Tab-separated table of C-alpha atoms and ligand atoms in Angstrom:
chain	number	residue	atom	x	y	z
A	1	MET	CA	-0.008	-0.025	-0.001
A	2	ARG	CA	1.252	3.495	-0.809
A	3	ARG	CA	1.999	5.246	2.417
A	4	LYS	CA	2.005	8.978	3.315
A	5	ILE	CA	5.376	9.424	5.019
A	6	VAL	CA	7.344	12.455	6.134
A	7	ALA	CA	10.918	11.349	6.942
A	8	ALA	CA	13.677	13.400	8.577
A	9	ASN	CA	17.224	12.692	7.495
A	10	TRP	CA	19.313	14.252	10.264
A	11	LYS	CA	22.597	13.319	8.539
A	12	MET	CA	25.663	14.017	10.777
A	13	ASN	CA	23.920	16.673	12.783
A	14	LEU	CA	22.859	16.969	16.456
A	15	THR	CA	24.535	15.834	19.617
A	16	PHE	CA	22.766	13.121	21.528
A	17	PRO	CA	21.000	15.501	23.990
A	18	GLN	CA	19.863	17.676	21.018
A	19	ALA	CA	18.628	14.636	19.090
A	20	LYS	CA	16.705	13.255	22.079
A	21	GLU	CA	15.084	16.633	22.822
A	22	LEU	CA	13.989	17.112	19.225
A	23	ALA	CA	12.732	13.519	18.979
A	24	LEU	CA	10.672	13.776	22.148
A	25	ARG	CA	9.238	17.145	21.242
A	26	LEU	CA	8.239	15.847	17.815
A	27	ASN	CA	6.633	12.824	19.404
A	28	THR	CA	4.458	14.950	21.717
A	29	TRP	CA	3.502	17.219	18.825
A	30	VAL	CA	2.615	14.325	16.440
A	31	LYS	CA	0.483	12.607	19.134
A	32	ILE	CA	-1.556	15.724	19.621
A	33	HIS	CA	-1.763	17.189	16.138
A	34	LYS	CA	-1.178	14.398	13.645
A	35	PRO	CA	-1.764	11.044	15.387
A	36	VAL	CA	-2.259	9.134	12.163
A	37	ALA	CA	0.728	10.587	10.318
A	38	GLU	CA	3.712	8.367	9.507
A	39	VAL	CA	6.770	10.200	10.643
A	40	PHE	CA	10.264	8.798	10.413
A	41	ILE	CA	13.463	10.185	11.892
A	42	ALA	CA	16.987	9.060	10.816
A	43	PRO	CA	19.596	9.960	13.449
A	44	THR	CA	23.162	8.732	13.400
A	45	HIS	CA	23.528	5.033	14.102
A	46	LEU	CA	24.941	5.852	17.520
A	47	TYR	CA	21.539	7.053	18.821
A	48	LEU	CA	19.303	4.366	17.317
A	49	GLU	CA	19.125	2.066	20.274
A	50	GLN	CA	18.225	4.784	22.796
A	51	LEU	CA	15.777	6.607	20.506
A	52	ASN	CA	14.103	3.329	19.646
A	53	LYS	CA	13.515	2.772	23.389
A	54	ASP	CA	12.389	6.368	23.980
A	55	LEU	CA	9.971	6.293	21.096
A	56	ARG	CA	8.604	2.664	21.534
A	57	ASN	CA	4.877	2.581	20.828
A	58	SER	CA	4.959	6.129	19.523
A	59	SER	CA	3.889	7.307	16.063
A	60	ILE	CA	7.471	8.120	15.185
A	61	THR	CA	9.601	5.439	13.541
A	62	VAL	CA	13.355	5.603	14.039
A	63	ILE	CA	15.258	4.553	10.928
A	64	SER	CA	18.856	4.228	9.868
A	65	GLN	CA	20.735	6.492	7.461
A	66	ASN	CA	22.796	3.635	5.970
A	67	VAL	CA	23.522	-0.099	6.192
A	68	SER	CA	26.503	-2.204	5.192
A	69	ALA	CA	26.434	-4.202	1.905
A	70	MET	CA	27.975	-7.120	3.852
A	71	PRO	CA	26.170	-9.427	6.351
A	72	ASP	CA	28.961	-9.464	8.938
A	73	GLY	CA	32.741	-9.780	9.311
A	74	ALA	CA	35.892	-7.586	9.062
A	75	TYR	CA	34.370	-4.318	7.859
A	76	THR	CA	35.647	-1.765	10.358
A	77	GLY	CA	33.208	1.076	10.948
A	78	ASP	CA	30.302	-0.491	9.125
A	79	VAL	CA	26.945	-1.510	10.583
A	80	SER	CA	25.053	-4.577	9.319
A	81	ALA	CA	21.316	-5.044	8.772
A	82	GLN	CA	21.235	-7.614	11.505
A	83	GLN	CA	22.874	-5.244	13.952
A	84	LEU	CA	20.361	-2.511	13.176
A	85	LEU	CA	17.541	-4.988	13.694
A	86	SER	CA	19.021	-6.065	17.016
A	87	VAL	CA	18.436	-2.528	18.374
A	88	GLY	CA	14.935	-2.281	16.953
A	89	THR	CA	15.557	-0.613	13.596
A	90	LYS	CA	13.658	-2.092	10.690
A	91	ILE	CA	14.136	0.454	7.893
A	92	SER	CA	17.299	1.973	6.418
A	93	ILE	CA	17.988	4.618	3.854
A	94	VAL	CA	20.261	3.280	1.115
A	95	GLY	CA	21.998	4.962	-1.829
A	96	HIS	CA	21.758	8.509	-0.574
A	97	SER	CA	23.570	10.816	-3.005
A	98	GLU	CA	26.044	11.719	-0.228
A	99	ARG	CA	26.984	8.065	0.081
A	100	ARG	CA	27.289	7.800	-3.688
A	101	ALA	CA	29.438	10.921	-3.911
A	102	TYR	CA	31.707	10.563	-0.867
A	103	HIS	CA	31.886	6.819	-0.533
A	104	HIS	CA	31.622	5.888	-4.215
A	105	GLU	CA	28.626	3.648	-3.773
A	106	VAL	CA	27.299	2.277	-7.045
A	107	ASN	CA	23.920	0.753	-7.999
A	108	LYS	CA	24.892	-2.907	-7.765
A	109	TYR	CA	26.472	-2.336	-4.330
A	110	ILE	CA	23.383	-0.517	-3.181
A	111	GLY	CA	21.344	-3.473	-4.441
A	112	LYS	CA	23.333	-5.714	-2.050
A	113	LYS	CA	22.362	-3.534	0.837
A	114	ILE	CA	18.715	-3.903	-0.114
A	115	THR	CA	19.174	-7.704	-0.281
A	116	HIS	CA	20.507	-7.803	3.289
A	117	LEU	CA	17.668	-5.663	4.535
A	118	TYR	CA	15.052	-7.941	2.958
A	119	GLU	CA	16.875	-11.057	4.198
A	120	ASN	CA	16.451	-9.759	7.735
A	121	GLY	CA	12.804	-8.855	7.303
A	122	MET	CA	13.691	-5.142	7.089
A	123	SER	CA	13.089	-2.660	4.297
A	124	PRO	CA	14.846	0.104	2.330
A	125	ILE	CA	14.298	3.649	1.444
A	126	LEU	CA	16.157	3.670	-1.884
A	127	CYS	CA	17.414	7.129	-2.844
A	128	VAL	CA	17.815	7.954	-6.499
A	129	GLY	CA	18.351	11.206	-8.401
A	130	GLU	CA	20.332	12.785	-11.198
A	131	LYS	CA	23.041	15.343	-10.999
A	132	LEU	CA	22.645	18.759	-12.530
A	133	GLU	CA	24.833	17.897	-15.540
A	134	ASP	CA	22.655	14.819	-16.228
A	135	ARG	CA	19.557	16.969	-16.362
A	136	GLN	CA	21.230	19.614	-18.430
A	137	ALA	CA	22.335	16.918	-20.882
A	138	GLY	CA	18.743	15.530	-20.971
A	139	LYS	CA	19.909	12.259	-19.427
A	140	HIS	CA	17.963	12.453	-16.147
A	141	PHE	CA	15.427	9.773	-17.061
A	142	ASP	CA	18.238	7.376	-18.158
A	143	VAL	CA	20.225	7.927	-14.966
A	144	VAL	CA	17.262	7.378	-12.701
A	145	LYS	CA	16.111	4.366	-14.661
A	146	GLU	CA	19.473	2.759	-14.240
A	147	GLN	CA	19.595	3.578	-10.529
A	148	VAL	CA	16.170	2.037	-9.887
A	149	SER	CA	16.442	-1.018	-12.130
A	150	VAL	CA	19.948	-2.142	-11.123
A	151	ALA	CA	19.389	-1.616	-7.369
A	152	LEU	CA	16.122	-3.663	-7.513
A	153	GLU	CA	17.043	-6.285	-10.126
A	154	ARG	CA	17.754	-9.077	-7.663
A	155	GLN	CA	14.827	-8.471	-5.373
A	156	SER	CA	11.676	-10.611	-5.323
A	157	ASN	CA	8.394	-9.037	-6.288
A	158	GLU	CA	6.954	-10.190	-2.940
A	159	ASN	CA	9.467	-8.177	-0.954
A	160	LEU	CA	9.096	-5.170	-3.210
A	161	ARG	CA	5.291	-5.311	-3.193
A	162	ASP	CA	5.119	-5.240	0.579
A	163	ASN	CA	8.016	-3.010	1.541
A	164	LEU	CA	9.481	-0.642	-0.983
A	165	ILE	CA	10.019	3.072	-0.448
A	166	ILE	CA	11.852	5.164	-2.998
A	167	ALA	CA	13.111	8.710	-2.452
A	168	TYR	CA	13.608	10.759	-5.624
A	169	GLU	CA	16.246	13.301	-4.653
A	170	PRO	CA	17.690	15.307	-7.574
A	171	VAL	CA	21.302	15.982	-6.479
A	172	TRP	CA	21.075	19.565	-7.599
A	173	ALA	CA	18.212	20.132	-5.140
A	174	ILE	CA	19.831	18.644	-2.016
A	175	GLY	CA	20.870	21.269	0.503
A	176	THR	CA	20.897	23.918	-2.168
A	177	GLY	CA	17.599	25.688	-1.389
A	178	ARG	CA	16.606	24.966	-4.965
A	179	ASN	CA	13.861	22.358	-4.987
A	180	ALA	CA	12.524	20.685	-8.126
A	181	ALA	CA	9.325	22.309	-9.463
A	182	PRO	CA	6.311	20.246	-8.386
A	183	ASP	CA	5.572	19.241	-11.957
A	184	GLN	CA	9.240	18.254	-12.589
A	185	ALA	CA	9.099	16.061	-9.502
A	186	GLN	CA	5.691	14.619	-10.448
A	187	GLU	CA	7.033	13.765	-13.894
A	188	MET	CA	9.999	11.848	-12.447
A	189	HIS	CA	7.854	10.109	-9.784
A	190	ALA	CA	5.422	8.874	-12.478
A	191	PHE	CA	8.382	7.705	-14.519
A	192	ILE	CA	9.842	5.761	-11.560
A	193	ARG	CA	6.476	4.099	-10.928
A	194	LYS	CA	6.349	3.142	-14.604
A	195	ILE	CA	9.853	1.564	-14.531
A	196	ILE	CA	8.893	-0.460	-11.427
A	197	GLY	CA	5.739	-1.541	-13.181
A	198	ASP	CA	7.643	-2.543	-16.282
A	199	HIS	CA	10.170	-4.606	-14.292
A	200	HIS	CA	8.193	-5.914	-11.329
A	201	GLY	CA	4.546	-5.670	-12.342
A	202	LEU	CA	1.757	-3.263	-11.717
A	203	GLN	CA	0.875	-4.435	-8.255
A	204	VAL	CA	4.401	-3.563	-7.023
A	205	ALA	CA	4.261	-0.231	-8.837
A	206	HIS	CA	0.953	0.737	-7.268
A	207	ASN	CA	2.172	-0.243	-3.799
A	208	THR	CA	5.535	1.633	-3.965
A	209	THR	CA	5.741	4.734	-1.780
A	210	ILE	CA	7.690	7.425	-3.619
A	211	LEU	CA	9.014	10.383	-1.480
A	212	TYR	CA	10.473	13.566	-2.891
A	213	GLY	CA	13.621	14.972	-1.282
A	214	GLY	CA	15.743	18.017	-1.989
A	215	SER	CA	15.202	21.367	-0.274
A	216	VAL	CA	11.713	20.531	0.990
A	217	ASN	CA	10.738	23.276	3.402
A	218	ALA	CA	7.737	24.687	5.210
A	219	GLY	CA	6.890	26.825	2.227
A	220	ASN	CA	7.025	24.341	-0.605
A	221	ALA	CA	5.907	21.005	0.975
A	222	SER	CA	2.237	21.512	0.352
A	223	ASP	CA	2.609	22.038	-3.402
A	224	MET	CA	4.778	18.941	-3.582
A	225	PHE	CA	2.228	16.859	-1.697
A	226	ASP	CA	-0.521	17.959	-4.094
A	227	GLN	CA	1.123	15.949	-6.871
A	228	PHE	CA	-0.483	12.607	-7.640
A	229	ASP	CA	2.689	10.457	-7.461
A	230	ILE	CA	4.384	12.252	-4.573
A	231	ASP	CA	3.554	10.213	-1.465
A	232	GLY	CA	5.631	12.171	1.047
A	233	ALA	CA	9.055	13.726	1.668
A	234	LEU	CA	12.551	12.964	2.821
A	235	VAL	CA	13.691	16.131	4.464
A	236	GLY	CA	17.254	17.104	5.430
A	237	GLY	CA	18.023	20.677	6.515
A	238	ALA	CA	14.390	21.701	7.392
A	239	SER	CA	13.957	18.579	9.596
A	240	LEU	CA	16.430	19.936	12.106
A	241	ASN	CA	14.103	22.774	12.894
A	242	PHE	CA	10.989	21.820	15.023
A	243	ASP	CA	8.658	24.512	13.571
A	244	ASP	CA	9.715	23.864	9.963
A	245	PHE	CA	9.422	20.118	10.252
A	246	THR	CA	6.067	20.160	11.989
A	247	THR	CA	4.756	22.512	9.272
A	248	ILE	CA	5.881	20.010	6.675
A	249	ILE	CA	4.162	17.163	8.509
A	250	SER	CA	0.979	19.283	8.705
A	251	ALA	CA	1.079	19.811	4.955
A	252	ARG	CA	0.915	16.038	4.303
A	253	LYS	CA	-2.881	15.577	4.342
B	1	PGA	P1	17.703	18.708	2.089
B	1	PGA	O1	18.324	17.198	2.126
B	1	PGA	O2	16.282	18.690	2.566
B	1	PGA	O3	18.605	19.437	3.113
B	1	PGA	O4	17.942	19.215	0.692
B	1	PGA	C1	17.470	16.148	1.680
B	1	PGA	C2	18.230	14.830	1.775
B	1	PGA	O5	19.441	14.865	1.538
B	1	PGA	O6	17.704	13.812	2.094
């Protein structure tokens, strides 16, 4: 089923006391103002265990920003799917453009991460999105098609049907204050749904939740959410501010 999700990607921001305070404040607000909203927060791995405990039985789901492509072993500094699950985390972002850019992650490797998540009964938020030069060269559809199809090529339709979230995040819109126009985003979201339908069948395509990410803020969220194929948002910078993020959650009707 397509879900209406507003997810916060806190990236490498907030000390533990700051993160805890923001998480608890959000939880109280969501309970009162938006009890049926699906709100995710992605803090650093370090805080997952405690925030999962603090937010147990709440309407906020604590998710991971990343997961290893390996199941276990000598991979210093990495965190496996099984380890995330052991502290109560069931969803992980994979393939964020910052991981692709600074850690050279490629589509096949990102696909391995998705495999480990599904093997552990967990699920991914797969981030895709073209760079500015791709769009300027008219290659944005090709780039996104490759990202989606290669990352998902080894996954079963059953796993995808029940548990697939994609975040379309054009790289030129991330952290730049320059979001995609709502119709540009809608066009790409519809295209992503079509690729999934072509490769995995219409049922999977209809069930996939597709979030938009890239300079979503309190002022533009509502126009984004009005688009037919935009199911929610993955929010970076604006998610660190309580007032901005709660305004974005309110906009997701
Ligand atoms: P931004 O980041 O909202 O700061 O552009 C979005 C993201 O990277 O997920």
